[in-house]
Amino acid sequence: MLKPVYVLNGPNLNRLGQREPAIYGTTTLDEIEALCRQAAGPEGLVFRQTNSESCLIDWIHEATDQSCGLVINPAAFTFYSMAVMDALKMYPHPLIEYHISNIHRREPMYHNSLVSAHATMVMAGGGAAGYPHALRLLREMISGQASAERLSGTG
Ligand code: CA2
């Protein structure tokens, strides 16, 4: 039985489409979810957003046990939450850190991600459309990993 992929979103991303469109665009999170559902495969998709650090950590633990890959936009937690970083360190499957804006072109406080060192891939600046791209890349990583495991006899 295939495990689903998870897409998890951190604080304030529920406000997408309403404020700071010059930075984050005009697409809402519901529309991003619809784009992700189109890009999802037969394994299924769990798509969620929270403004709570403890909730995000619980969902990362849930994904650790119940998913085969994770795309996460930890939003502001990216830069200061050691607890989110520690939870992601334990994540055992392909993991993509995604940011709608190019955090490296922004103010210096947005340059130091605690998460990046523990991600399989880091993507930033693709806007709303970057989410389904990230999901497709994640699915390629998962199928690559599954075929490598089949070849080595560990799968
Ligand atoms: O670009 C991204 O995806 C970010 O993760 C968004 C975070 C920011 O702290 C990161 O540096 C980059 C902020 C999320 C704020 O979300 C809003 C959404 C709509 C309107 C205003 C804020």
mmCIF file of C-alpha atoms and ligand atoms in Angstrom:
data_model
loop_
_atom_site.group_PDB
_atom_site.id
_atom_site.type_symbol
_atom_site.label_atom_id
_atom_site.label_comp_id
_atom_site.label_asym_id
_atom_site.label_seq_id
_atom_site.Cartn_x
_atom_site.Cartn_y
_atom_site.Cartn_z
ATOM 1 C CA MET A 1 0.000 0.000 0.000
ATOM 2 C CA LEU A 2 1.406 3.395 -1.086
ATOM 3 C CA LYS A 3 1.866 6.064 1.563
ATOM 4 C CA PRO A 4 0.788 9.617 0.615
ATOM 5 C CA VAL A 5 3.036 12.621 0.100
ATOM 6 C CA TYR A 6 2.591 15.541 2.490
ATOM 7 C CA VAL A 7 2.662 19.276 1.698
ATOM 8 C CA LEU A 8 2.881 21.281 4.934
ATOM 9 C CA ASN A 9 2.678 25.065 5.236
ATOM 10 C CA GLY A 10 3.640 27.268 8.155
ATOM 11 C CA PRO A 11 2.389 30.541 9.629
ATOM 12 C CA ASN A 12 0.544 33.235 7.705
ATOM 13 C CA LEU A 13 0.404 31.266 4.466
ATOM 14 C CA ASN A 14 -3.389 31.058 4.974
ATOM 15 C CA ARG A 15 -3.318 34.794 4.091
ATOM 16 C CA LEU A 16 -1.873 34.221 0.620
ATOM 17 C CA GLY A 17 -3.660 36.227 -2.071
ATOM 18 C CA GLN A 18 -4.775 38.887 0.398
ATOM 19 C CA ARG A 19 -1.637 40.789 1.443
ATOM 20 C CA GLU A 20 1.768 41.642 -0.022
ATOM 21 C CA PRO A 21 0.909 40.366 -3.523
ATOM 22 C CA ALA A 22 4.105 41.983 -4.849
ATOM 23 C CA ILE A 23 6.058 39.411 -2.826
ATOM 24 C CA TYR A 24 3.750 36.404 -2.590
ATOM 25 C CA GLY A 25 1.480 36.818 -5.638
ATOM 26 C CA THR A 26 -2.306 36.729 -5.796
ATOM 27 C CA THR A 27 -2.905 32.972 -5.715
ATOM 28 C CA THR A 28 -4.658 31.745 -2.573
ATOM 29 C CA LEU A 29 -3.602 28.702 -0.570
ATOM 30 C CA ASP A 30 -6.784 26.894 -1.667
ATOM 31 C CA GLU A 31 -5.744 27.460 -5.288
ATOM 32 C CA ILE A 32 -2.241 26.169 -4.501
ATOM 33 C CA GLU A 33 -3.819 23.071 -2.962
ATOM 34 C CA ALA A 34 -5.805 22.535 -6.195
ATOM 35 C CA LEU A 35 -2.569 22.819 -8.236
ATOM 36 C CA CYS A 36 -0.925 20.280 -5.948
ATOM 37 C CA ARG A 37 -3.880 17.874 -6.248
ATOM 38 C CA GLN A 38 -3.450 17.981 -10.064
ATOM 39 C CA ALA A 39 0.272 17.159 -9.657
ATOM 40 C CA ALA A 40 -0.291 14.420 -7.071
ATOM 41 C CA GLY A 41 -0.099 10.766 -8.046
ATOM 42 C CA PRO A 42 -1.872 7.592 -7.003
ATOM 43 C CA GLU A 43 -0.089 7.684 -3.656
ATOM 44 C CA GLY A 44 -2.361 10.567 -2.610
ATOM 45 C CA LEU A 45 -1.750 13.951 -1.039
ATOM 46 C CA VAL A 46 -2.144 15.420 2.422
ATOM 47 C CA PHE A 47 -2.103 19.238 2.174
ATOM 48 C CA ARG A 48 -2.233 21.370 5.337
ATOM 49 C CA GLN A 49 -1.438 24.775 6.818
ATOM 50 C CA THR A 50 -1.023 25.870 10.418
ATOM 51 C CA ASN A 51 -0.047 29.002 12.307
ATOM 52 C CA SER A 52 1.048 26.922 15.292
ATOM 53 C CA GLU A 53 4.597 25.652 15.788
ATOM 54 C CA SER A 54 3.497 22.720 17.937
ATOM 55 C CA CYS A 55 0.891 21.687 15.361
ATOM 56 C CA LEU A 56 3.487 21.806 12.573
ATOM 57 C CA ILE A 57 5.842 19.635 14.637
ATOM 58 C CA ASP A 58 3.052 17.107 15.293
ATOM 59 C CA TRP A 59 2.302 16.975 11.545
ATOM 60 C CA ILE A 60 6.011 16.441 10.734
ATOM 61 C CA HIS A 61 5.998 13.508 13.194
ATOM 62 C CA GLU A 62 2.815 12.187 11.573
ATOM 63 C CA ALA A 63 4.423 12.525 8.130
ATOM 64 C CA THR A 64 7.533 10.718 9.424
ATOM 65 C CA ASP A 65 5.354 7.683 10.192
ATOM 66 C CA GLN A 66 2.770 7.938 7.442
ATOM 67 C CA SER A 67 4.233 9.550 4.282
ATOM 68 C CA CYS A 68 6.738 8.695 1.569
ATOM 69 C CA GLY A 69 7.873 12.295 0.875
ATOM 70 C CA LEU A 70 7.403 15.826 2.162
ATOM 71 C CA VAL A 71 7.286 19.326 0.672
ATOM 72 C CA ILE A 72 7.390 21.903 3.452
ATOM 73 C CA ASN A 73 7.182 25.676 3.485
ATOM 74 C CA PRO A 74 7.909 26.368 7.156
ATOM 75 C CA ALA A 75 7.511 30.145 6.490
ATOM 76 C CA ALA A 76 8.930 32.207 9.371
ATOM 77 C CA PHE A 77 9.713 29.045 11.423
ATOM 78 C CA THR A 78 12.424 28.400 8.808
ATOM 79 C CA PHE A 79 14.617 31.020 10.420
ATOM 80 C CA TYR A 80 14.229 30.499 14.160
ATOM 81 C CA SER A 81 12.535 27.226 15.086
ATOM 82 C CA MET A 82 15.115 24.732 16.333
ATOM 83 C CA ALA A 83 12.139 22.520 17.224
ATOM 84 C CA VAL A 84 10.875 22.387 13.622
ATOM 85 C CA MET A 85 14.462 21.814 12.463
ATOM 86 C CA ASP A 86 14.895 18.922 14.936
ATOM 87 C CA ALA A 87 11.644 17.329 13.764
ATOM 88 C CA LEU A 88 12.739 17.608 10.122
ATOM 89 C CA LYS A 89 16.165 16.125 10.941
ATOM 90 C CA MET A 90 14.343 12.900 11.833
ATOM 91 C CA TYR A 91 12.334 12.834 8.597
ATOM 92 C CA PRO A 92 13.522 9.697 6.736
ATOM 93 C CA HIS A 93 12.202 10.223 3.171
ATOM 94 C CA PRO A 94 12.798 12.766 0.365
ATOM 95 C CA LEU A 95 12.187 16.263 1.724
ATOM 96 C CA ILE A 96 11.879 19.507 -0.243
ATOM 97 C CA GLU A 97 12.021 22.896 1.498
ATOM 98 C CA TYR A 98 10.004 25.332 -0.606
ATOM 99 C CA HIS A 99 9.563 29.125 -0.420
ATOM 100 C CA ILE A 100 7.259 31.141 -2.656
ATOM 101 C CA SER A 101 9.630 34.117 -2.650
ATOM 102 C CA ASN A 102 13.357 33.993 -3.321
ATOM 103 C CA ILE A 103 14.469 34.303 0.295
ATOM 104 C CA HIS A 104 18.068 34.958 -0.826
ATOM 105 C CA ARG A 105 17.049 38.184 -2.587
ATOM 106 C CA ARG A 106 15.296 39.463 0.497
ATOM 107 C CA GLU A 107 16.482 41.161 3.694
ATOM 108 C CA PRO A 108 19.458 39.432 5.439
ATOM 109 C CA MET A 109 17.177 38.083 8.218
ATOM 110 C CA TYR A 110 15.603 35.799 5.561
ATOM 111 C CA HIS A 111 18.905 34.323 4.371
ATOM 112 C CA ASN A 112 19.679 31.762 7.049
ATOM 113 C CA SER A 113 17.406 28.756 6.902
ATOM 114 C CA LEU A 114 17.770 26.267 9.755
ATOM 115 C CA VAL A 115 15.993 23.707 7.596
ATOM 116 C CA SER A 116 18.070 23.697 4.394
ATOM 117 C CA ALA A 117 20.933 21.554 5.755
ATOM 118 C CA HIS A 118 18.414 18.777 6.433
ATOM 119 C CA ALA A 119 16.457 18.966 3.166
ATOM 120 C CA THR A 120 17.039 16.768 0.134
ATOM 121 C CA MET A 121 16.361 19.807 -2.078
ATOM 122 C CA VAL A 122 15.758 23.513 -1.493
ATOM 123 C CA MET A 123 13.602 25.563 -3.863
ATOM 124 C CA ALA A 124 12.680 29.249 -3.631
ATOM 125 C CA GLY A 125 11.198 31.990 -5.762
ATOM 126 C CA GLY A 126 8.876 29.973 -8.009
ATOM 127 C CA GLY A 127 5.713 31.569 -6.678
ATOM 128 C CA ALA A 128 2.539 29.514 -6.316
ATOM 129 C CA ALA A 129 3.438 27.485 -9.425
ATOM 130 C CA GLY A 130 6.551 26.246 -7.656
ATOM 131 C CA TYR A 131 4.484 23.991 -5.389
ATOM 132 C CA PRO A 132 3.332 21.540 -8.095
ATOM 133 C CA HIS A 133 6.872 21.609 -9.548
ATOM 134 C CA ALA A 134 8.258 20.702 -6.148
ATOM 135 C CA LEU A 135 5.682 17.927 -5.838
ATOM 136 C CA ARG A 136 6.581 16.466 -9.254
ATOM 137 C CA LEU A 137 10.293 16.531 -8.364
ATOM 138 C CA LEU A 138 9.510 14.909 -5.026
ATOM 139 C CA ARG A 139 7.589 12.121 -6.763
ATOM 140 C CA GLU A 140 10.551 11.546 -9.118
ATOM 141 C CA MET A 141 12.874 11.290 -6.106
ATOM 142 C CA ILE A 142 10.523 8.809 -4.436
ATOM 143 C CA SER A 143 10.243 6.591 -7.517
ATOM 144 C CA GLY A 144 14.035 6.806 -8.060
ATOM 145 C CA GLN A 145 14.569 5.732 -4.476
ATOM 146 C CA ALA A 146 12.063 2.881 -4.816
ATOM 147 C CA SER A 147 13.751 1.552 -7.981
ATOM 148 C CA ALA A 148 17.213 1.846 -6.374
ATOM 149 C CA GLU A 149 15.888 -0.170 -3.405
ATOM 150 C CA ARG A 150 14.410 -2.788 -5.751
ATOM 151 C CA LEU A 151 17.770 -3.067 -7.600
ATOM 152 C CA SER A 152 19.753 -3.402 -4.377
ATOM 153 C CA GLY A 153 17.251 -5.835 -2.878
ATOM 154 C CA THR A 154 16.518 -3.600 0.125
ATOM 155 C CA GLY A 155 13.036 -2.557 -1.024
HETATM 156 O O1 CA2 B 1 8.362 32.947 0.509
HETATM 157 C C1 CA2 B 1 7.925 32.132 1.323
HETATM 158 O O2 CA2 B 1 7.260 31.164 1.005
HETATM 159 C C2 CA2 B 1 8.212 32.365 2.808
HETATM 160 O O3 CA2 B 1 8.395 31.107 3.435
HETATM 161 C C3 CA2 B 1 7.042 33.089 3.404
HETATM 162 C C4 CA2 B 1 7.262 33.521 4.865
HETATM 163 C C5 CA2 B 1 8.506 34.248 5.050
HETATM 164 O O4 CA2 B 1 8.715 34.450 6.444
HETATM 165 C C6 CA2 B 1 9.636 33.492 4.460
HETATM 166 O O5 CA2 B 1 10.757 34.306 4.545
HETATM 167 C C7 CA2 B 1 9.433 33.177 3.007
HETATM 168 C C8 CA2 B 1 6.176 34.495 5.344
HETATM 169 C C9 CA2 B 1 4.798 34.005 5.133
HETATM 170 C C10 CA2 B 1 3.899 35.193 5.230
HETATM 171 O O6 CA2 B 1 2.741 34.852 4.526
HETATM 172 C C11 CA2 B 1 2.018 35.838 4.026
HETATM 173 C C12 CA2 B 1 1.091 35.484 3.089
HETATM 174 C C13 CA2 B 1 0.318 36.455 2.520
HETATM 175 C C14 CA2 B 1 0.456 37.753 2.899
HETATM 176 C C15 CA2 B 1 1.388 38.103 3.845
HETATM 177 C C16 CA2 B 1 2.165 37.150 4.424
#
